[in-house]
Protein backbone atom coordinates (compact mmCIF):
# COMPACT_ATOMS: atom_id res chain seq x y z
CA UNK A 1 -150.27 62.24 -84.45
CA UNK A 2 -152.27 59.25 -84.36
CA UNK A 3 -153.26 59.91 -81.18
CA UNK A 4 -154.79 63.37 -81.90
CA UNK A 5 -156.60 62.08 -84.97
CA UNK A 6 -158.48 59.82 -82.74
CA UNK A 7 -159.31 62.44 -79.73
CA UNK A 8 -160.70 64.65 -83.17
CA UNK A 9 -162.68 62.11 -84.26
CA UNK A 10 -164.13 61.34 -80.65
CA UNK A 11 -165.42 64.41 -80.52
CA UNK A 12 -166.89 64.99 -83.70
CA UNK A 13 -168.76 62.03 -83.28
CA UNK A 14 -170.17 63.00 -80.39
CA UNK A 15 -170.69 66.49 -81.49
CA UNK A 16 -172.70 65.27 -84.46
CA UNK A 17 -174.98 64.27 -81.18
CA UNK A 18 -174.43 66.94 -79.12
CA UNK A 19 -175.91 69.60 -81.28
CA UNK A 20 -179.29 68.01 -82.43
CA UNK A 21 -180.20 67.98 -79.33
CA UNK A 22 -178.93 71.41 -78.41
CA UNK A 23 -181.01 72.94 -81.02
CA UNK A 24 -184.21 71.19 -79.44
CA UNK A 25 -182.98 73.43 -76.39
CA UNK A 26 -182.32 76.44 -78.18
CA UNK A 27 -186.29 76.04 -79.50
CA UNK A 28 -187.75 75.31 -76.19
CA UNK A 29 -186.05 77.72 -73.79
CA UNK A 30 -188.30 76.71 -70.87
CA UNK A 31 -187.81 74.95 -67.57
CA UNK A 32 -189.15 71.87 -68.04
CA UNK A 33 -187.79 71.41 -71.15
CA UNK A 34 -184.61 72.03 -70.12
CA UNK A 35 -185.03 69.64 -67.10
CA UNK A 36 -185.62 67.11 -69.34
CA UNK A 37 -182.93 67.92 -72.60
CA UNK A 38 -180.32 69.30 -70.04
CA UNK A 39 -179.77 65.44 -68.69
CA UNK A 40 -179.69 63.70 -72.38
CA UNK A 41 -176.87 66.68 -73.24
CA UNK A 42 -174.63 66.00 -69.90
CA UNK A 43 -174.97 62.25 -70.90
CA UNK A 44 -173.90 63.03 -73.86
CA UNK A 45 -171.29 64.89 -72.64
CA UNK A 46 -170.31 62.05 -69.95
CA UNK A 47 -169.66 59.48 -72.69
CA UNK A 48 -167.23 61.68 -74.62
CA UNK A 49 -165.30 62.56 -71.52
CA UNK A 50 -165.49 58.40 -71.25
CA UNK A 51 -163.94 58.27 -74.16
CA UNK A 52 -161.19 60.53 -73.80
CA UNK A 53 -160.58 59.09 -70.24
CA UNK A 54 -160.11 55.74 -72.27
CA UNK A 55 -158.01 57.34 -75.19
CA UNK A 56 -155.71 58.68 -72.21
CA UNK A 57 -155.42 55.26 -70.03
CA UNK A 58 -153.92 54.03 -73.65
CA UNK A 59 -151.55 56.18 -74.74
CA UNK A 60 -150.19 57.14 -71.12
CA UNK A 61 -147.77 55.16 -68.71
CA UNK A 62 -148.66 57.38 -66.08
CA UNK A 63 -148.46 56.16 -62.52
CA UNK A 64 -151.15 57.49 -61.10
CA UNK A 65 -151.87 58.37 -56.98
CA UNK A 66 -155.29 59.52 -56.78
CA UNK A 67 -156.92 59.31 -53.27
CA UNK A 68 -160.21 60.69 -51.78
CA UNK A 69 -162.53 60.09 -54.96
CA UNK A 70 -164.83 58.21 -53.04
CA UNK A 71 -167.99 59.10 -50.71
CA UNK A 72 -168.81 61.27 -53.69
CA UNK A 73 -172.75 61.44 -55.50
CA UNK A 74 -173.20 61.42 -59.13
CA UNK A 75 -176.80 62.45 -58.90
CA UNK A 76 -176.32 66.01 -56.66
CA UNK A 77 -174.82 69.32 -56.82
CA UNK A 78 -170.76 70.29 -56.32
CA UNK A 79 -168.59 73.08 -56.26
CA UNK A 80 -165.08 72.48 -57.55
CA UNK A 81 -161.95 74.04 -57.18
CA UNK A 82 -158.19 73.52 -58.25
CA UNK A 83 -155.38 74.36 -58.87
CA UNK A 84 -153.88 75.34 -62.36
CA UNK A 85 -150.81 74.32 -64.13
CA UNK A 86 -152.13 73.26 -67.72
CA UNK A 87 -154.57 72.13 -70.14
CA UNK A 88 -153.50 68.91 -69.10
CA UNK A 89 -155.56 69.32 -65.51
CA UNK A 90 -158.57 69.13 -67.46
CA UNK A 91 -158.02 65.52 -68.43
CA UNK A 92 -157.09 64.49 -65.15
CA UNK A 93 -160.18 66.41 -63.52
CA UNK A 94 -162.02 63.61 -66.03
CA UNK A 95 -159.75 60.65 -64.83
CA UNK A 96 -159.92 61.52 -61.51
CA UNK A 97 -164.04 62.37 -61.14
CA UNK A 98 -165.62 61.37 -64.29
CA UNK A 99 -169.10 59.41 -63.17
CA UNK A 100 -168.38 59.81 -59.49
CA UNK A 101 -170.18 63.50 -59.69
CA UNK A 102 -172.46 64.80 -62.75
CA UNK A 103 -170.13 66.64 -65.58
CA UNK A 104 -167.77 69.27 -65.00
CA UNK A 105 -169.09 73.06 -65.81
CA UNK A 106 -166.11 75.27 -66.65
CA UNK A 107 -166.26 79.04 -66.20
CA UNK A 108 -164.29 80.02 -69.32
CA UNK A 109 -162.73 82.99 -71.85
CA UNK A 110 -164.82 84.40 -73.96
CA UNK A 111 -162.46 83.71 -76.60
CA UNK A 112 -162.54 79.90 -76.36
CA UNK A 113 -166.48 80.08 -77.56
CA UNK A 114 -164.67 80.69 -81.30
CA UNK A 115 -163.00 77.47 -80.98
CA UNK A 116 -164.20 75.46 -83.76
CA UNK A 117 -167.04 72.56 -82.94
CA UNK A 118 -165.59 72.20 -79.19
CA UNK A 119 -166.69 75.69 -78.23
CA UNK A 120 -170.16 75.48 -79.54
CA UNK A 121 -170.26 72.28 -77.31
CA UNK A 122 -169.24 74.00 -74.47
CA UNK A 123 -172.02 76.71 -75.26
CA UNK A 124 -174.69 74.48 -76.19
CA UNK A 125 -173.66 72.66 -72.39
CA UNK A 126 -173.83 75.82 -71.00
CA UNK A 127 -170.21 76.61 -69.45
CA UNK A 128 -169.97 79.99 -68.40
CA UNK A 129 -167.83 82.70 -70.65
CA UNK A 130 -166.69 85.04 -69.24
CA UNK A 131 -164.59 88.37 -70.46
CA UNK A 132 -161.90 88.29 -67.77
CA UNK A 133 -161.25 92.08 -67.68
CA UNK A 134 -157.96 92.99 -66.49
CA UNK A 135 -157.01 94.81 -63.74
CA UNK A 136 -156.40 98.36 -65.61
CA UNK A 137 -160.23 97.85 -67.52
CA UNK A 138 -161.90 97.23 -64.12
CA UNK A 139 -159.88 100.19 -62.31
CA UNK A 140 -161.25 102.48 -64.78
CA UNK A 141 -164.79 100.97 -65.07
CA UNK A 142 -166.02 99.02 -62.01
CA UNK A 143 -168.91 97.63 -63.80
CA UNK A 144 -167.20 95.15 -65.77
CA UNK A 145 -166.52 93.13 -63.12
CA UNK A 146 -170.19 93.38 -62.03
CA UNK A 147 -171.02 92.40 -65.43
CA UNK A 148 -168.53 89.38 -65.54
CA UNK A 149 -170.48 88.48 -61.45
CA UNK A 150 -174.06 88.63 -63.00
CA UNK A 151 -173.17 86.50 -66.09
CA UNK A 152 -171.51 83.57 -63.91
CA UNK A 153 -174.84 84.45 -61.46
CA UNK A 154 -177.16 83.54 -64.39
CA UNK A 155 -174.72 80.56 -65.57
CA UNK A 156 -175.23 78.99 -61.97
CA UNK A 157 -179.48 79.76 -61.92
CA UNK A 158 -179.46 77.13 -64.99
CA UNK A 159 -177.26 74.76 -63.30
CA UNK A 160 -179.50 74.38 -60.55
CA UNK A 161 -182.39 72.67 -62.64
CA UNK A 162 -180.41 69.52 -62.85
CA UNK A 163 -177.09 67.85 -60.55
CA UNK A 164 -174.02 69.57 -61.95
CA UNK A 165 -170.43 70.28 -60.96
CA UNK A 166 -169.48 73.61 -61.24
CA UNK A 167 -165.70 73.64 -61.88
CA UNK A 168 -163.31 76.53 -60.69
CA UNK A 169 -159.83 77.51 -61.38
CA UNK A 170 -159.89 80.10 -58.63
CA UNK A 171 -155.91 81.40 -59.53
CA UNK A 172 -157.28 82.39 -63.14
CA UNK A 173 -154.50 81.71 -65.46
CA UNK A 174 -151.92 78.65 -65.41
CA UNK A 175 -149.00 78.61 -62.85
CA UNK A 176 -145.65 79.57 -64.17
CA UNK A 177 -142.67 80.37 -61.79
CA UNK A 178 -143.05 83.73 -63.73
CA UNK A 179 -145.94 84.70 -62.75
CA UNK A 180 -145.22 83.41 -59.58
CA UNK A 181 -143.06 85.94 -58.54
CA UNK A 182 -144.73 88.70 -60.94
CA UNK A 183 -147.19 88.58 -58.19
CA UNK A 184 -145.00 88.35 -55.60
CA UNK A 185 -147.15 85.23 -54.73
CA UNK A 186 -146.54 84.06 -51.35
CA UNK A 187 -147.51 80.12 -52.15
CA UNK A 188 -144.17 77.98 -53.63
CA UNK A 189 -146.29 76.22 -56.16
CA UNK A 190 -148.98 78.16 -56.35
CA UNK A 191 -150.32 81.83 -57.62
CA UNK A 192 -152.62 84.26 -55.77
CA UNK A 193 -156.25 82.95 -55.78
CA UNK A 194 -159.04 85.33 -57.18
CA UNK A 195 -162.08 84.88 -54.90
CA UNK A 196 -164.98 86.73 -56.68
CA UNK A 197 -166.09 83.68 -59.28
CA UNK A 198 -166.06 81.44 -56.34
CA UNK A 199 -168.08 83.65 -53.98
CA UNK A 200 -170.47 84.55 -56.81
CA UNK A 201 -171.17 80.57 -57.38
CA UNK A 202 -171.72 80.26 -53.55
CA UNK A 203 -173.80 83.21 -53.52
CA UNK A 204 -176.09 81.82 -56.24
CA UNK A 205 -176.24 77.86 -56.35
CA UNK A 206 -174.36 77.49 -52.09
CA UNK A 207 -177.74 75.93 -50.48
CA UNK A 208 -177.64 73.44 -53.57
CA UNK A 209 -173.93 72.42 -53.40
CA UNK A 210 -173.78 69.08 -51.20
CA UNK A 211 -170.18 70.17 -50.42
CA UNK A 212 -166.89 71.54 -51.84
CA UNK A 213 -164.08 69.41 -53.60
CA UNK A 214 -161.58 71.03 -53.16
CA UNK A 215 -158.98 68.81 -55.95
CA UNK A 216 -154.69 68.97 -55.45
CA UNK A 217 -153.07 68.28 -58.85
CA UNK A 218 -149.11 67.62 -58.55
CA UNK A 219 -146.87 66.57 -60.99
CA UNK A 220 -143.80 65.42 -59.77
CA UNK A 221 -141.51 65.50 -62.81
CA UNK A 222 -142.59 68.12 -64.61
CA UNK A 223 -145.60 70.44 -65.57
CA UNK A 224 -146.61 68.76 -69.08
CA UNK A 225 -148.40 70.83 -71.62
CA UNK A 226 -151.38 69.41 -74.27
CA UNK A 227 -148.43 67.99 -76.74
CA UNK A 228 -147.01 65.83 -73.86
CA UNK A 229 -150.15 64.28 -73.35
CA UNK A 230 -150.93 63.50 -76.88
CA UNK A 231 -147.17 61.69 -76.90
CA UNK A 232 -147.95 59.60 -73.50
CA UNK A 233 -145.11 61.84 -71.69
CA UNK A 234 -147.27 63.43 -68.99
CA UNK A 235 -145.39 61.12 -66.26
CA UNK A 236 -146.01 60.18 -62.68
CA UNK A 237 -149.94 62.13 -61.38
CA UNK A 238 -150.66 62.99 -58.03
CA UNK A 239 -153.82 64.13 -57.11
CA UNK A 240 -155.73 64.62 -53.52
CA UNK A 241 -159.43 64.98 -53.21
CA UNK A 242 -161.10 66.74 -50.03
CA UNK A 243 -164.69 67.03 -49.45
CA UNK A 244 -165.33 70.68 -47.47
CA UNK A 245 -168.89 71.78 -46.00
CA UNK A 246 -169.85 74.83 -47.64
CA UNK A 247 -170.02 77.49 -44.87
CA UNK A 248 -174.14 78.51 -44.44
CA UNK A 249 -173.14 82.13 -43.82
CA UNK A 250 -171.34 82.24 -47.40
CA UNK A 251 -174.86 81.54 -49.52
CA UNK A 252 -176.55 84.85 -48.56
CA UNK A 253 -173.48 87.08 -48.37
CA UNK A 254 -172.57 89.64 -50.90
CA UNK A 255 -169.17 89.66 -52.07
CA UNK A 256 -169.14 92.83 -54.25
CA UNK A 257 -170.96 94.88 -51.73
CA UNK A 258 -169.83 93.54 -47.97
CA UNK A 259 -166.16 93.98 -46.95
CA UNK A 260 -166.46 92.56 -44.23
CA UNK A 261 -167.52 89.52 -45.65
CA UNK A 262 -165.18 90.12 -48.23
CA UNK A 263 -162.33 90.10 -46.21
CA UNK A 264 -163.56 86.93 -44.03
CA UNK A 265 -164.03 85.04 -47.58
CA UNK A 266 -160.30 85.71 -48.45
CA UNK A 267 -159.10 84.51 -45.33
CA UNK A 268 -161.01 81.49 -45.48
CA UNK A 269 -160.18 80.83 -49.27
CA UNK A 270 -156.04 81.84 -48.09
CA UNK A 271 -156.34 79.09 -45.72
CA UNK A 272 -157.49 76.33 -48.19
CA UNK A 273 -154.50 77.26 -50.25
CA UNK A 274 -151.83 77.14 -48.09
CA UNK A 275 -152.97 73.54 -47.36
CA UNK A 276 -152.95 73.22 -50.66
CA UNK A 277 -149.80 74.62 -51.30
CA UNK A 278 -148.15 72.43 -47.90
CA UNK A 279 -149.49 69.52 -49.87
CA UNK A 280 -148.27 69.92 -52.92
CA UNK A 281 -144.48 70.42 -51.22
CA UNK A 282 -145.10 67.25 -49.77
CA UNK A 283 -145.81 64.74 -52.55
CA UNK A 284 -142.76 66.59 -54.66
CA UNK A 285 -140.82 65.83 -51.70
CA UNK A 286 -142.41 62.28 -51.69
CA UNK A 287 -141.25 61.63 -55.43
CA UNK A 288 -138.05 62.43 -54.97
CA UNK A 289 -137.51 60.60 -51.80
CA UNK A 290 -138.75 57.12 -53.58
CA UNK A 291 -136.85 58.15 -56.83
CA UNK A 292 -139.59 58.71 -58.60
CA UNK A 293 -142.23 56.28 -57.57
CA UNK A 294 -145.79 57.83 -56.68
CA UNK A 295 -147.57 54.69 -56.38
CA UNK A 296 -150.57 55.25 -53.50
CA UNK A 297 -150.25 53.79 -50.33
């Protein structure tokens, strides 16, 4: 309990100022002020996630194997994908990257904006929310999805005023063997990925992007949920980083219009994640071989 009393008061603190500043924004809704206000915010922002990172390292005897964070530019553009497991990826997204590239941007629910204090952060830091129609809603009325393309379109035209990570959990929801095989998923530790918020960010912000991170999040024991990590029982971390070249043809392509594109973009996307998925097989494998040791080589 302590633990979470301290992570509240972290980000009240720097809430309290977060929001003076995102007020000066709201006033000034022009490009150069944002150029200048949008850099004080993600600093802002930076030292919080800091501070959590710190609040973590404390509480956590995790043993942690995190390779190909280097090479990496905090003062440029990124596009960032992963895979999903729990809210716990979010803190080791921070461990992992924090200060290496510019602060995270989340595409997220439109619920979460109703969270108290942290979601009018994440609004006045502009992460994208989105309404995440289901499959039913967009069946009957194609233009939500269009709707949900344009909003993450205009999201990414603001990120390109100043060097930001644009952060994507491409499977859009948390693995669970469930829903695994609910989809009939073809990965082992893995579900299906959805493609369209990735092409969309491509489509608006690719010629900015210096490359792709493409970030593999294992955990050998067990999947740990938010409560875990407030205890210091999230256990052994593995996490690979590769650096991909963002294909030229996939800036100027349309996603929502151009099958053909559409189904080259899948491919390419179904390719990444069965590396992914290899990988992940691989340092489970490696745990249990060294009885329970993930220590990096």
């Amino acid at each position: 309990m302590t633990s979470i009393i301290l992570l509240v008061a972290s980000t009240l603190f720097w809430c309290l100022l977060l929001f003076p500043v995102a007020l000066l924004k709201l006033m000034l809704p022009f490009p150069a002020a944002r150029r200048r206000l949008d850099p004080v915010l993600n600093a802002i922002a930076t030292a919080w996630v800091s501070g959590n990172a710190g609040w973590f390292e404390r509480i956590q005897r995790v043993s942690w194997d995190i390779q190909g964070n280097v090479g990496l530019r905090y003062a440029d553009w990124y596009l960032v994908n992963c895979n999903h497991q729990s809210w716990v990826d979010i803190f080791v997204l921070q461990q992992a990257l924090n200060r290496r590239i510019p602060l995270l941007k989340f595409f997220l629910k439109r619920q979460l904006i109703y969270v108290p204090v942290i979601g009018l952060a994440w609004w006045a830091l502009d992460f994208p929310f989105m309404k995440r129609h289901g499959k039913t809603e967009l069946r009957r009325n194609p233009a939500l999805g269009r709707e949900d393309q344009e909003a993450a379109r205009r999201a990414c035209e603001k990120f390109s005023l100043v060097p930001t990570s644009v952060m994507v959990f491409v499977e859009g929801t948390r693995f669970s063997e469930a829903r695994r095989v609910a989809q009939s998923s073809p990965y082992r530790h893995l579900l299906k990925p959805k493609a369209g918020g990735l092409a969309v960010a491509l489509n608006a912000m690719g010629t900015r992007f210096r490359s792709m991170i493409d970030v593999t999040i294992a955990y050998p024991e067990r999947i740990p949920r938010f409560w875990d990590l407030a205890c210091g029982r999230v256990g052994p971390v593995a996490v690979r980083i590769r650096q991909l070249p963002v294909p030229p043809e996939f800036c100027d392509a349309d996603y929502t219009r151009d099958k053909v594109f559409r189904a080259e973009f899948h491919h390419w996307l179904g390719r990444q994640w069965q590396t992914k998925d290899d990988e992940i097989e691989q340092l489970m494998a490696r745990h249990e071989g060294r009885g329970g040791s993930l220590q990096s080589e």
